[in-house]
Amino acid sequence: MTVTLERSVRQDPPADGPDPVDTPRTVGGRTRDDVFSLAGSAAGSLALTWLVFTIILGWTGRLGFVIVWFIVFAALYAAVTSWTNPRIAVVDRLASALVTAGAATVGIALASTVIFTVVNGIDALTHINFYTDDMAGVAPRDPLTQGGILHAIVGSFIMVGIATVVSLPLGVGTAIYITEVGSRGGKWVRTVVEAMIGLPDILAGLFVYVTLILALGTQRSGFAAGMALAIMMTPIIARSAEVQLRVVPGGLREAGLALGATRWRTVKGIVVPTAKAGLATALILGIARAVGETAPVLITSGASTFLNFNPLSEPMNSLPLFILFALRSGQPVYIERGFGAAVVLLGIVLALFVMARMLAKNRMSR
Amino acid sequence: MTVIDIESRMAEPVDDEPRAIDPGLSREDKIFHGSVRSIGFFVLIVFGSIGVFLGYQSIPTFSHYGFSFLTETQWNPELDQVGIAAVIVGTFQVALVAIVVSLPLALLTALYISEYAPQRLKSSLVSLVDLMAAIPSIVYGAWGFAFLQEHAKYVARWLSQYLGWIPFFSVDTDPNAALWAQTQFTASAFIAGLAVAMMTIPMACAVMRGVFAQAPVGEREAAVALGATRWGVIRSVVLPFGRGGIIGGSMLGLGRALGETIAVLLIISPAYDIKWSVVEVGTQTTSSLIAGLFGEATSFQLSALLTAGFVLFIITLVVNMIAAVFVGRSRSGSITEA
Amino acid sequence: MSAQTMEDRPVEIERPPAGAHLEAIGVSAWFASHKVLERVSLEMRPGIVTALIGPSGCGKSTFLRTLNRMHETIPAAKFGGEVRLNGEDIYDAGRRITETRRSIGMVFQKPNPFPAMSIGENVLAGPKLNGTRVARSDRDALVERSLTRAGLWNEVKDRLFKPGGALSGGQQQRLCIARSLAVDPDILLMDEPCSALDPGSTNVIERTIGELKDEVTIVIVTHNMQQAARVSQQAAFFLATDGTPGVIVESGDTEQIFGDPKDQRTSDYVNGKFG
């Protein structure tokens, strides 16, 4: 039995005629069922929770209220969905609700941290002397019009600067050793570096304290704190730099060798420039981490009140250390200063982050 | 045209063995290799010596107290009663609370970013998580102490009211009293654990998200083609693939939680006994012990603190190594970040 | 008429071709203890494009990489035999390896322009990387000459400052050719240069190869028999049956390899009986 197949040949539309209309359709998207069952469940569960939680059971605590509300909401949402949808859709919606709630919780906690800090520090921040004075001669109870955190800001800069000068070459050099030279030694170095990333910060401070300060007899100083910070920073920079170098395609290295370059020139002229943006990002993130470290600084440099530019002698204060002492002082005014300093610290970390992100974006657009 | 006759081109047949080739490293390269090798070894030695060093410093303490250092709970240097038993227990309690809270939250957040978030928001959300990780621990400590505690103490009371029969949640006061003793529910391992969770969540979340992003597209498409919902794809492809990252990320967070100093220091009220309850006031962790007592320590007390530090070092090292094994052994192989 | 051998074949062009004489003698290669090439010998003369053909996995690329000492950059790679450039063995301990690689250039299967450099900088990367000084006044001329030889000049002459990665695949590959030419090599090795490209770009590159053959000795690995027939004058057929190392079964004038192969295996391959 034969089947006759239709034959067709494409007819191109006439060259001088109008173009045939061809617009894409919208596909997917939310249905009314999606929107209304979500909104209805949210409202209904809120009312139910208020009724049961506050009136009937008389429990207290906002945190608890929110938790109970979510549980009731989930139950109600599942019930509503099951009226018109099969089981896998119910599970899918519940999962969505749970995942979104989890992420929202984390987001709210983060926002709450930042907002709380800013709200409590805003008073101190509006005084110009906060940025230009140090705390020398200022009693803890003195009003906010006196004293400032200049010494802490300067101290943080100097310490992090010292740490960067030490950890950048060590970190990048180690990364180059691991990725470009390789060999068995490289594997050992890599293992140790990875292990050291998780080193508790207080132990870095202890190590520097016992070696530099006790054994070699130097004082607690900005330099010692810088060294402790370098111990924290180096493994982080080394690991991030290693990742960035490894991402550079092997074909580029081969092309360099095939042109007659030595390995050094290949690394210097091709690999590092290609990874430059990533390496800069790694450095900036390392600095952001170091500037917020309190524990190593606590042990290796004292919390002074006066402005000190010399890292080699005299205690040197820093932002995190200032905040710690301010918060523990028990004096409301001093605590406000502490929160103000915390906002400054957050601002510095945020600025570094924005810089790192802009660098990363720059690289993408090339 | 000829078929090339190999044998006739050579004077006599040669042995077919590989020849030794000089890699041809120029002088420039020899210097290059030598320099980075020395940097690598320098770093290896410095970091390797930290552990050795702490171990060496703990010899006087161990020789004086012997094994009782690990079993004694009180920390009274004047009475020559020094031990880290209570401190180690406290360290693990805080870390446990942090992990129990942060593991689900980090997992949910990672799933949200990887599977549910709109495409244009993804990179911003990833940056936000990294930013959360970069916020200094002192800020979280301050927030935990001055803000979170005020709200969480109600949760702590609820836990002891309804789950008080579990030793973890029992508190030595009447939670049902009209004027219940609020201070009994503050400054505890529970509150500190919550603050520490803020630091471990972004850490674990970054690792997990990185792993989820690598789940093979081919498998995802296969699941969708079979009619799976979004959750179906997650359950059958993403989560199994990401198992190593989930465990590894959590253990990385655990390592961080064990070593966290400042947030704990700001929140807890030091107490040196082994207690089951995490919601009751009073506890102590190793790093908080060192940071708090360091200022007034005599050299012998300093040795005791260093010994505590050495124990902490070993614990975090072991935890981090286990984490690395899980992350490395998963199908996703080398996931990095954070 | 006496029988003509490879050595006696007259070269029919007006002036002697530039480029060097490359000869592989008994080349063997291993990866750890696994042998992948068995005593391969081949003569590659100036003015002639030599195509290495054969099914995948027969060692053609490995052989190519022994010709400019790239084979040994792979860990656990081993080499045996000799490769003579104008009579001298390039594997001799006395020879500067970077100089060898400069004079024997290579273009890879996947175009790999340096992303951190502009188009002009990519072309000049060769001299910069191997330490050859180019006077500032000569730089523009070198860039123009190399890009012209590679057949890319007209398309990019207005945007030499744009990044090297912002070109189409075919243009990127021609940029890589220009980059290799800028160091003035005597030999150019090409490892399946068109396999990742569309037919239009392939066409341009084959034309470029034709224009270059009198200046540089070219050896090209290709999977595509029609391409070998189009561009080469000499062809060598590689074969490795399961487990045995690769060898050259037959080599000679391209027209005869395709039209009148002497070996049954060659005949089967060029007639598409296996691939």
Short mmCIF file of C-alpha atoms in Angstrom, two decimals, chain B residues 1-4 6 9-10 14-19 21-24, chain C residues 23 28 30 35 38-39 69 72 78-79 81 89 91 97 250-251 256:
data_model
loop_
_atom_site.label_atom_id
_atom_site.label_comp_id
_atom_site.label_asym_id
_atom_site.label_seq_id
_atom_site.Cartn_x
_atom_site.Cartn_y
_atom_site.Cartn_z
CA MET B 1 56.22 8.37 -6.13
CA THR B 2 57.47 5.98 -3.56
CA VAL B 3 56.27 4.44 -0.40
CA ILE B 4 58.82 5.81 1.96
CA ILE B 6 62.09 3.77 6.52
CA ARG B 9 67.04 6.20 5.36
CA MET B 10 69.13 5.30 8.32
CA VAL B 14 68.54 2.21 15.93
CA ASP B 15 67.33 1.00 19.27
CA ASP B 16 63.92 2.44 19.91
CA GLU B 17 64.28 3.84 23.36
CA PRO B 18 63.28 7.31 24.55
CA ARG B 19 66.12 9.75 24.67
CA ILE B 21 65.92 15.55 26.65
CA ASP B 22 67.24 18.64 28.30
CA PRO B 23 64.11 20.66 29.12
CA GLY B 24 66.02 23.68 27.97
CA GLU C 23 63.18 16.27 8.29
CA SER C 28 58.97 7.77 18.22
CA TRP C 30 55.51 7.80 24.31
CA LYS C 35 53.91 4.22 22.80
CA GLU C 38 56.62 4.22 15.95
CA ARG C 39 59.71 5.39 14.07
CA ARG C 69 59.43 20.45 20.84
CA GLU C 72 57.81 17.42 25.85
CA LYS C 78 58.98 10.80 25.98
CA PHE C 79 60.69 11.15 22.62
CA GLY C 81 64.66 9.75 17.07
CA ASP C 89 68.94 18.06 15.13
CA TYR C 91 66.79 18.09 20.13
CA ILE C 97 64.73 25.62 22.83
CA GLU C 250 52.31 5.86 2.76
CA SER C 251 53.43 9.32 1.76
CA GLN C 256 48.87 10.23 -6.39
#
